[in-house]
PDB file of C-alpha atoms in Angstrom:
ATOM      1  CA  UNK A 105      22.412   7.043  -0.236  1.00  0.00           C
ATOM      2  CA  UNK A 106      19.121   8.139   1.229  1.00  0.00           C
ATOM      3  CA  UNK A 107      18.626   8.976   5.264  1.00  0.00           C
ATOM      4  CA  UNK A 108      15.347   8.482   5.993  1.00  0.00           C
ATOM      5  CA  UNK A 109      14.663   9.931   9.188  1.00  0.00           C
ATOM      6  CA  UNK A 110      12.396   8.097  10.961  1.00  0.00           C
ATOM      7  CA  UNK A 111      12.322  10.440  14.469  1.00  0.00           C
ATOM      8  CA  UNK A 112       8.447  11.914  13.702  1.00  0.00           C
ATOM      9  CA  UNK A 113       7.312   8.151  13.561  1.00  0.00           C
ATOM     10  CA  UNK A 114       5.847   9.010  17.532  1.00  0.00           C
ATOM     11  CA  UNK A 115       3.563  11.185  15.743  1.00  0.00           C
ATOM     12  CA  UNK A 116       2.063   8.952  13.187  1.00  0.00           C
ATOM     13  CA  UNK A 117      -1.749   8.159  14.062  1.00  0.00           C
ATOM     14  CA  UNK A 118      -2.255   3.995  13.961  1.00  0.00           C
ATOM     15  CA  UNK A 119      -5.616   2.924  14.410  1.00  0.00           C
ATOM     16  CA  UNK A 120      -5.865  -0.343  15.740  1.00  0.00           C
ATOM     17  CA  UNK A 121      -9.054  -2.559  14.542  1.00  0.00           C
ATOM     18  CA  UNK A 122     -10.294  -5.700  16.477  1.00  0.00           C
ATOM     19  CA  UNK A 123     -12.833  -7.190  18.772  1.00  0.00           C
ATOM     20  CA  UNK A 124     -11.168  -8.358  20.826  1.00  0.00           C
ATOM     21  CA  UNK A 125      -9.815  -5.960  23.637  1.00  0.00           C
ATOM     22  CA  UNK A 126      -6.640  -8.096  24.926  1.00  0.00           C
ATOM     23  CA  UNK A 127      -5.171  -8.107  21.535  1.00  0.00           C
ATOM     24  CA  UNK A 128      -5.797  -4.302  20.830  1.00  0.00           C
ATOM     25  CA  UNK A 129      -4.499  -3.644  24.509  1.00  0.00           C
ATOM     26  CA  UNK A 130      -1.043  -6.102  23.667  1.00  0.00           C
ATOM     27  CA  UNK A 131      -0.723  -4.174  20.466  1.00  0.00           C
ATOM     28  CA  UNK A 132      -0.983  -0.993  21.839  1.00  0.00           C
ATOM     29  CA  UNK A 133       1.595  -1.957  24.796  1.00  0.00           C
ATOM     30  CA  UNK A 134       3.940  -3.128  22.172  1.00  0.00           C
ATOM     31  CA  UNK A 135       3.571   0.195  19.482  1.00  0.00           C
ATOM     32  CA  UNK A 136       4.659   2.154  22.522  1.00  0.00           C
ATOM     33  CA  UNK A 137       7.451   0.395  23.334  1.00  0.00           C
ATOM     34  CA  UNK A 138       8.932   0.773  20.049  1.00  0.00           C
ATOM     35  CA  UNK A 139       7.671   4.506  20.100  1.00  0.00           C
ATOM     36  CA  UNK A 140       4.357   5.053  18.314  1.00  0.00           C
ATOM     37  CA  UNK A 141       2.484   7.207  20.753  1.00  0.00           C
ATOM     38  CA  UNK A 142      -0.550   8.253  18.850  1.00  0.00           C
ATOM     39  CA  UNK A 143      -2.447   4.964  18.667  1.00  0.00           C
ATOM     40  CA  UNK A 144      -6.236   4.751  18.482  1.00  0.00           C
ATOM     41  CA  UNK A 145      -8.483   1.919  18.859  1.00  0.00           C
ATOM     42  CA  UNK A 146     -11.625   0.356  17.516  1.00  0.00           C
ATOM     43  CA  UNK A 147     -13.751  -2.784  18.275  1.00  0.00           C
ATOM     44  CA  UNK A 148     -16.475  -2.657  15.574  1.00  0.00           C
ATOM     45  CA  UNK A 149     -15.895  -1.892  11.451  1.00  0.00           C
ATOM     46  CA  UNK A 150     -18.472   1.135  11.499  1.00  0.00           C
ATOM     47  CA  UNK A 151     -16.574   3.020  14.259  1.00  0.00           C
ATOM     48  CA  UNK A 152     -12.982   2.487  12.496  1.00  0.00           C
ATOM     49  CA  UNK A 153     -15.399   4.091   9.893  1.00  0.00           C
ATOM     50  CA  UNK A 154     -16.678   6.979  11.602  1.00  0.00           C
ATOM     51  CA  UNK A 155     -13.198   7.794  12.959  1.00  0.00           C
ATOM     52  CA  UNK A 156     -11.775   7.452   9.709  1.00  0.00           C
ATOM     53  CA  UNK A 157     -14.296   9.914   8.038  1.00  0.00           C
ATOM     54  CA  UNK A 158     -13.572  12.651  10.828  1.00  0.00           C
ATOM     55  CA  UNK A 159      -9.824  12.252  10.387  1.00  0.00           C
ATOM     56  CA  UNK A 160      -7.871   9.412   8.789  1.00  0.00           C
ATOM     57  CA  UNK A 161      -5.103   7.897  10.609  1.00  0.00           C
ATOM     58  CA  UNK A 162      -1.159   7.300   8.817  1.00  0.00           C
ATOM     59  CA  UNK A 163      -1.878   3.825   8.847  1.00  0.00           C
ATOM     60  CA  UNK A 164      -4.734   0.788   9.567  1.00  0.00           C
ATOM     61  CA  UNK A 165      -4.251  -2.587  11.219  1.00  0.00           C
ATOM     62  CA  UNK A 166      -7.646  -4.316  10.346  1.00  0.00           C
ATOM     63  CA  UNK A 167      -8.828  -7.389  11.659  1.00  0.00           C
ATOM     64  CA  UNK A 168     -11.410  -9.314   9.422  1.00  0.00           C
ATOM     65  CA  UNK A 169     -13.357 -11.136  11.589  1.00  0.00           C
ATOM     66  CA  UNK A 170     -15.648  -8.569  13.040  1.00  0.00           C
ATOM     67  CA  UNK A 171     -18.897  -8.646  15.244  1.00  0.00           C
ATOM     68  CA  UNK A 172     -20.870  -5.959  12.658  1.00  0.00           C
ATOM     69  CA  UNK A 173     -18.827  -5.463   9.372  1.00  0.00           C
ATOM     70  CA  UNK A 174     -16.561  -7.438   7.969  1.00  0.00           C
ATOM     71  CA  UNK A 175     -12.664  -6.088   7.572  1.00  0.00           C
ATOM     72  CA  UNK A 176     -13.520  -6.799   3.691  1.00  0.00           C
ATOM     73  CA  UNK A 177     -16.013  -4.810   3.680  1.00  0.00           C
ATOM     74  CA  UNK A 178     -14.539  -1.809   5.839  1.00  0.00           C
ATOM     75  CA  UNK A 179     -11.593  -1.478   3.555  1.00  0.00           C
ATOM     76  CA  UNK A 180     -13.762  -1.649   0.235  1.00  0.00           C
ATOM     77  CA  UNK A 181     -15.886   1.237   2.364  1.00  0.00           C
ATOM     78  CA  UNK A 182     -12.694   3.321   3.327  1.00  0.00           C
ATOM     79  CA  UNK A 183     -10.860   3.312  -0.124  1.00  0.00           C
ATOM     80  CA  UNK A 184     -14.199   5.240  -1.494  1.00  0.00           C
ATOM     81  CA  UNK A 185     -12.122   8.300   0.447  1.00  0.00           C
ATOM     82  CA  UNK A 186      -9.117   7.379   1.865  1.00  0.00           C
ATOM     83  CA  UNK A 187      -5.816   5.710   0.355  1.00  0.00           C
ATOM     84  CA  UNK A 188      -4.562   4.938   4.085  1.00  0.00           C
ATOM     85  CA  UNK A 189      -2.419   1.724   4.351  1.00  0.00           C
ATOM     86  CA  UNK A 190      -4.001  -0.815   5.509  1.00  0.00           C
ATOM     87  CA  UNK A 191      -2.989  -4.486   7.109  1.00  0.00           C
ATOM     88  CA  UNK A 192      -4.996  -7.098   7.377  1.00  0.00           C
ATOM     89  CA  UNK A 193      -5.165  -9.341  10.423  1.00  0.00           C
ATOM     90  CA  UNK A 194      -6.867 -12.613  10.001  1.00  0.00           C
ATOM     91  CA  UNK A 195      -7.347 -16.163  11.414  1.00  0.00           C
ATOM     92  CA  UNK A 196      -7.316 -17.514   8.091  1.00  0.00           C
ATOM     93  CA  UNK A 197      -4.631 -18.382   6.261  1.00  0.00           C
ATOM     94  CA  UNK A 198      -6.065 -19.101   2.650  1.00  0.00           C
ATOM     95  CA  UNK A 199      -4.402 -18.190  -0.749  1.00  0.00           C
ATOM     96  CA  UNK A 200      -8.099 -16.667  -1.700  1.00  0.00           C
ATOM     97  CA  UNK A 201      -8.138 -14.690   1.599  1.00  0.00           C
ATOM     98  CA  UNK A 202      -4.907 -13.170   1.083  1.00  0.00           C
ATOM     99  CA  UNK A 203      -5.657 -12.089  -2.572  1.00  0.00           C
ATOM    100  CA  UNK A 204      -8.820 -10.410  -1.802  1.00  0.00           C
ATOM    101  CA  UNK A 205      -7.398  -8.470   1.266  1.00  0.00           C
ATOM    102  CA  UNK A 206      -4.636  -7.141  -1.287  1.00  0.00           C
ATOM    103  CA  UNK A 207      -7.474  -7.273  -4.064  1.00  0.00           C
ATOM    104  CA  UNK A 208      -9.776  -4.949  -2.628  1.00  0.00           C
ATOM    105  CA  UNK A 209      -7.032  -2.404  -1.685  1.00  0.00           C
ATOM    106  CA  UNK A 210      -5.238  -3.735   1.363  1.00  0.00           C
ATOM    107  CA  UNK A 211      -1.327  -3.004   1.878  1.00  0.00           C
ATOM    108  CA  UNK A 212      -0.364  -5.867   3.493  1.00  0.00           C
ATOM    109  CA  UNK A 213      -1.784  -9.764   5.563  1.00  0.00           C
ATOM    110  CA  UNK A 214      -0.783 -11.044   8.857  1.00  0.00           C
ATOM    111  CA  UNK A 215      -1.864 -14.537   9.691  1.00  0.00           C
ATOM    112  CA  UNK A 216      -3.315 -14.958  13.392  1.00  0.00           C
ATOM    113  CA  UNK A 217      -1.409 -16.001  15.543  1.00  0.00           C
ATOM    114  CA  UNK A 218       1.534 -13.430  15.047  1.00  0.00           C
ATOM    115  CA  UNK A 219       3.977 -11.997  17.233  1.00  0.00           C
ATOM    116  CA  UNK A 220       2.881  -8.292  18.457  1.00  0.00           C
ATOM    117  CA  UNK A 221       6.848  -7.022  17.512  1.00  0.00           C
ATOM    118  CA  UNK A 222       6.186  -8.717  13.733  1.00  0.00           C
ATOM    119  CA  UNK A 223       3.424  -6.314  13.214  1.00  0.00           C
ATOM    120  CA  UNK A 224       5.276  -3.197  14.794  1.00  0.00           C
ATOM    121  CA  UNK A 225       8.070  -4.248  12.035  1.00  0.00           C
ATOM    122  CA  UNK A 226       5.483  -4.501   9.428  1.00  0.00           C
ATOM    123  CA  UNK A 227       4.223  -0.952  10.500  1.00  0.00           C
ATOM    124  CA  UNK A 228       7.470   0.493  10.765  1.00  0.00           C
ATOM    125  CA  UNK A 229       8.499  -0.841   6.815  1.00  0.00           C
ATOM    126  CA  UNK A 230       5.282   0.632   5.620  1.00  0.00           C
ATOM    127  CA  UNK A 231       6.427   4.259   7.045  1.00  0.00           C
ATOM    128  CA  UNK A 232       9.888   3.994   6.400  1.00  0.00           C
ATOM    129  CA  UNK A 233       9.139   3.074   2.587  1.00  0.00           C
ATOM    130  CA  UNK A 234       6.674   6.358   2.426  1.00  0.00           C
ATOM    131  CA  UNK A 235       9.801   8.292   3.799  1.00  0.00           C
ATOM    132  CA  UNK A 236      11.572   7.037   1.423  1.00  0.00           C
ATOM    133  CA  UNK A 237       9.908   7.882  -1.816  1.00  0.00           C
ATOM    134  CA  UNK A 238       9.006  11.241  -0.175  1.00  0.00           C
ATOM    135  CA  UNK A 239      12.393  11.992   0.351  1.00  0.00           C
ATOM    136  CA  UNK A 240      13.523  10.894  -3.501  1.00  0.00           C
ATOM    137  CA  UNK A 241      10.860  12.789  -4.885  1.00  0.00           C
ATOM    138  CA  UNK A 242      12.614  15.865  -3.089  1.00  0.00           C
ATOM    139  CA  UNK A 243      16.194  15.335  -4.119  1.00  0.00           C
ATOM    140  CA  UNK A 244      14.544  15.082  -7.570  1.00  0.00           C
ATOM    141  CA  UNK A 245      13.088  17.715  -9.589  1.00  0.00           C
ATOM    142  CA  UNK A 246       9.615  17.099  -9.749  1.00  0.00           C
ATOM    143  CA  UNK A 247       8.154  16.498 -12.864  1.00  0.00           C
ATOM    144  CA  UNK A 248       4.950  15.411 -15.583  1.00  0.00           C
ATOM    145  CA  UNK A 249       5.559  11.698 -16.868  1.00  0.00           C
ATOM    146  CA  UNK A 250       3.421  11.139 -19.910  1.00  0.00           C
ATOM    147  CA  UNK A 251       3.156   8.194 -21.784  1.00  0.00           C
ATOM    148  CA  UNK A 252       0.022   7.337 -24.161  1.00  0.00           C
ATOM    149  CA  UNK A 253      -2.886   8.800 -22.585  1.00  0.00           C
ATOM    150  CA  UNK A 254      -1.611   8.610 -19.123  1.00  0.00           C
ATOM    151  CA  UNK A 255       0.170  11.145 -17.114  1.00  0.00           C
ATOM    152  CA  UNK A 256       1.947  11.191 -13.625  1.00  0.00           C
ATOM    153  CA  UNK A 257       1.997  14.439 -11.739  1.00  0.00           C
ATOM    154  CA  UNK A 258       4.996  13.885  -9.288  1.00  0.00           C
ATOM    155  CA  UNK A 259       4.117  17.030  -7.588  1.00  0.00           C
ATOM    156  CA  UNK A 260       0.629  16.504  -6.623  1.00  0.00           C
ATOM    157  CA  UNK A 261       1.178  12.798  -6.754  1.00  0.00           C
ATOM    158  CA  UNK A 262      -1.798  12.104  -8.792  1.00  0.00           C
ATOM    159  CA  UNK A 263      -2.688  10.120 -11.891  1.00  0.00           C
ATOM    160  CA  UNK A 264      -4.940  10.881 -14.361  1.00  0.00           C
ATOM    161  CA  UNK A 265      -5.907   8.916 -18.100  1.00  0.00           C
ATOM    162  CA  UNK A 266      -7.578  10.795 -21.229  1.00  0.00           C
ATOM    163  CA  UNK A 267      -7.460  13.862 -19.032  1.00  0.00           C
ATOM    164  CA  UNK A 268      -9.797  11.712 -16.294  1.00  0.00           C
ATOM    165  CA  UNK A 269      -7.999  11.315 -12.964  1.00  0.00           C
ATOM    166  CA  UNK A 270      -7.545   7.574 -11.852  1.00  0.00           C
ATOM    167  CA  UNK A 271      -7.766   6.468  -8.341  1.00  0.00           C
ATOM    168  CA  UNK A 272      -4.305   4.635  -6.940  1.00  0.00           C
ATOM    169  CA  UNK A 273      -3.783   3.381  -3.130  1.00  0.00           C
ATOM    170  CA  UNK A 274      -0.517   4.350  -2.277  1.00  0.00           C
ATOM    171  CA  UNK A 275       1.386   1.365  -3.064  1.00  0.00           C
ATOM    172  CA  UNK A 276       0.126   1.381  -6.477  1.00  0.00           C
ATOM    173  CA  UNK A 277       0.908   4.832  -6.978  1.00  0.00           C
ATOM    174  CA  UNK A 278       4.559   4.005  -5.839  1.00  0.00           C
ATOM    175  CA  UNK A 279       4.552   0.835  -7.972  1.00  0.00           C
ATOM    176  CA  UNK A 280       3.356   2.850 -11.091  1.00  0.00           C
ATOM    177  CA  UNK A 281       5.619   6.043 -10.276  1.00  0.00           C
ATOM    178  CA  UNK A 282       8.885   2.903 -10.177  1.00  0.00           C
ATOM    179  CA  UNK A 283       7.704   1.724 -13.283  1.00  0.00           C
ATOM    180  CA  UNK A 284       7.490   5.202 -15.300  1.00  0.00           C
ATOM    181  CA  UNK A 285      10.563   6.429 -14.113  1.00  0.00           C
ATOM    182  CA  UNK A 286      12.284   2.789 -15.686  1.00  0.00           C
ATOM    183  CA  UNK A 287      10.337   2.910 -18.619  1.00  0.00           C
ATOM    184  CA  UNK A 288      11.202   0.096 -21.372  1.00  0.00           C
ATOM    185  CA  UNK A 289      13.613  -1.524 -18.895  1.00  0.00           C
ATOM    186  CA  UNK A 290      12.590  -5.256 -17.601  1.00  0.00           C
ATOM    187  CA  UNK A 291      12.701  -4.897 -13.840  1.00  0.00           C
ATOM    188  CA  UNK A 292      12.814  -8.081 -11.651  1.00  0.00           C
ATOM    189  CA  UNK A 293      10.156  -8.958  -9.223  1.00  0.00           C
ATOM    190  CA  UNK A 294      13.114  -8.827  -6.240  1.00  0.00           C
ATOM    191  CA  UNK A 295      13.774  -5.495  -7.969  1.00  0.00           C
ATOM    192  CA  UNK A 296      10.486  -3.817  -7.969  1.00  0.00           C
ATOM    193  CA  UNK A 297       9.719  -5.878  -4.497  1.00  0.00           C
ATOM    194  CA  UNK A 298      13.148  -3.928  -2.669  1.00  0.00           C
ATOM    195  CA  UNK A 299      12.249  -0.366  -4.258  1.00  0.00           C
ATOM    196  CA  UNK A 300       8.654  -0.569  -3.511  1.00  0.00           C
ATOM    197  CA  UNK A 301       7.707  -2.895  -0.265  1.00  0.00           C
ATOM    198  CA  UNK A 302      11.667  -2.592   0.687  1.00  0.00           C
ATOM    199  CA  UNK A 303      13.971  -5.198   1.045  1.00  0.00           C
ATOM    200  CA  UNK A 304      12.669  -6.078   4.241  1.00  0.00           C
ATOM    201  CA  UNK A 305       9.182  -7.396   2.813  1.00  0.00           C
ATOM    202  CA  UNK A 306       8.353 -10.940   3.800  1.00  0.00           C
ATOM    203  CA  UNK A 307       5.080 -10.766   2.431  1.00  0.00           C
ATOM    204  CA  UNK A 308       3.036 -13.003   0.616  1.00  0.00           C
ATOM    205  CA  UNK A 309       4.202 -13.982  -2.542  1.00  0.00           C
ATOM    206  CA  UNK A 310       1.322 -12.868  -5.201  1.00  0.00           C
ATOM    207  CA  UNK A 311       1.437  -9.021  -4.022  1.00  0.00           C
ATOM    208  CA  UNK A 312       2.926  -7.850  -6.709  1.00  0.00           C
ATOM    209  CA  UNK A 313       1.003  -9.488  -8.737  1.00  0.00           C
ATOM    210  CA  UNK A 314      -2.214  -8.393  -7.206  1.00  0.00           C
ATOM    211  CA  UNK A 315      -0.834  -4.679  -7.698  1.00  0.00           C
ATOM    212  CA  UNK A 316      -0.020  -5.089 -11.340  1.00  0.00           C
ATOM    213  CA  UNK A 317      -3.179  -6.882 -12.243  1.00  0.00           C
ATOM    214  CA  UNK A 318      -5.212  -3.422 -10.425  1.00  0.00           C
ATOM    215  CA  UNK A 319      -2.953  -1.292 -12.270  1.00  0.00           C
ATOM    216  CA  UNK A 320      -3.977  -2.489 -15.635  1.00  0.00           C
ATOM    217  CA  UNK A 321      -7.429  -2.184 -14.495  1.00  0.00           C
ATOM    218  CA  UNK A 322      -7.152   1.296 -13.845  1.00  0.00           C
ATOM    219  CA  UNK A 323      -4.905   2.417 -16.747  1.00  0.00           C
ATOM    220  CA  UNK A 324      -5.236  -0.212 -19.517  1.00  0.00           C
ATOM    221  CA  UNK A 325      -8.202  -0.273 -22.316  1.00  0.00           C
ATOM    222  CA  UNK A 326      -8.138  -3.591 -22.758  1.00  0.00           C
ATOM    223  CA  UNK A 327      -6.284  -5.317 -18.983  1.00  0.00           C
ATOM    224  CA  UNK A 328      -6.633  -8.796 -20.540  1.00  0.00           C
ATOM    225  CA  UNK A 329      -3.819  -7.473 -23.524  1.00  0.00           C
ATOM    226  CA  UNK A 330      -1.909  -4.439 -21.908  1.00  0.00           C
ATOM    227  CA  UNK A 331       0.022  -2.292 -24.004  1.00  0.00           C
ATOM    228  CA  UNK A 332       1.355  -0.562 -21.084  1.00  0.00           C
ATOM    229  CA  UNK A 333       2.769  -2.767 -18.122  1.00  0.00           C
ATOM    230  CA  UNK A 334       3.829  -5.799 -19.821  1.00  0.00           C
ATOM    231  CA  UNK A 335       4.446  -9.316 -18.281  1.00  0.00           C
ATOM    232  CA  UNK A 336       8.034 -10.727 -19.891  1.00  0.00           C
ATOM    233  CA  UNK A 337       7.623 -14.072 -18.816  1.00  0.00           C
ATOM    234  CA  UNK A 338      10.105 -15.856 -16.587  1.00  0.00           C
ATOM    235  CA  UNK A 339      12.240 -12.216 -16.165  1.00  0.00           C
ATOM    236  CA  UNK A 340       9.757  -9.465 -14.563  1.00  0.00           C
ATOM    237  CA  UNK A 341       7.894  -6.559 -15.838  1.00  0.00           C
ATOM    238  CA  UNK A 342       8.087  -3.452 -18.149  1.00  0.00           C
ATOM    239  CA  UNK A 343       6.157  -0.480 -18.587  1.00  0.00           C
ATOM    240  CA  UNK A 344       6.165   0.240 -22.575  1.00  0.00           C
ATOM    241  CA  UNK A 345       6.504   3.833 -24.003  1.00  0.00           C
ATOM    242  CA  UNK A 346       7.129   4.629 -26.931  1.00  0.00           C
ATOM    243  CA  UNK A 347       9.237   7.450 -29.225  1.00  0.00           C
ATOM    244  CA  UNK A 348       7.576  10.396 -29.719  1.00  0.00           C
TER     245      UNK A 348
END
């Protein structure tokens, strides 16, 4: 069994994104409480932009609605050089809203209005799953997972395809890494959901789904008929290697 220590989690930098100041202020009052101390805040997309560029922050709650650029917008903007998690706060509570949030590289939704100690949970599962696969990938030797033309470098965490390196957001990365280190095995959605989100994920339903569907962009030649991460319907997923 696994101890994550969670007892540097006063030092992770949250930036807080929203216009308006009495729900950044509540947010901020509750973070403390439950011991984040480096919070920073932000009213319009471009500064959570600017601040971003000088020095990126452990993790992003993003509201949508914004006065000059849209949380959309500000994520698609921040993935170009950042893989940062990121959770969306919005007043809408649309299927299509919640698929592009997650589509466009978003780590997690929160419907408006929400309870400030939800999101501190929220915030606190996203760290303590990072622990977590930081932690295995020490216990474990690290290694080079090949398979076709892709290959996983578990020491610099990176992914690259014919030699090219491929862009992942974190939980993708994690999702993939999962995936490679079952390979050929059908893992359950409540499997891959527990190892990657952690069994304390109440998110929205489709997430996975969203993830797998960017992962084929990224990795397979042809997404529409992967010969990689494969769908076995009404079980879960596999990722397919074969023999050498």
């Amino acid at each position: 069994m696994l101890d994550v220590d969670m007892s540097n989690m006063r030092d992770k930098k949250i930036l807080l994104v929203d216009d308006e100041v009495d729900i950044l202020n509540l947010l901020e009052t509750v973070l403390k409480k439950e011991g984040f101390n480096n919070i920073h805040k932000a009213t319009l997309g471009s500064e959570a932009i600017k601040i971003c560029e000088k020095n990126p922050p452990d993790l992003i709650v993003l509201d949508i609605m914004l006065p000059d650029i849209d949380g959309f917008e500000v994520c698609r903007r921040l993935r170009e050089f950042t893989l940062v998690p990121i959770i969306f706060l919005s007043a809408k509570d649309e299927d299509v809203d919640k698929l592009l949030g997650l589509g466009i590289g978003g780590d997690d939704y929160i419907t408006k209005p929400f309870s400030p100690k939800e999101v501190a949970f929220r915030i606190k599962a996203h760290f303590r799953r990072n622990e977590y696969f930081n932690l295995k990938s020490q216990c474990h030797q690290k290694r080079t997972i090949r398979f076709g033309d892709i290959e996983i470098d578990e020491e610099k965490a990176e992914v690259r395809k014919k030699n090219e390196p491929v862009v992942l957001t974190l939980k993708e990365y994690n999702l993939l890494l999962y995936l490679a280190q079952n390979p050929n095995k059908i893992l359950s959605k409540s499997q891959i959901l527990d190892k990657v989100w952690g069994n304390d994920f109440e998110g929205y339903d489709n997430t996975l789904m969203v993830h797998i569907r960017h992962l084929r962009q990224k990795l397979e030649d042809d997404p529409a008929n992967p010969k990689y991460i494969i769908t076995v319907k009404g079980l879960g997923y596999k990722l397919v290697v074969e023999d050498n």
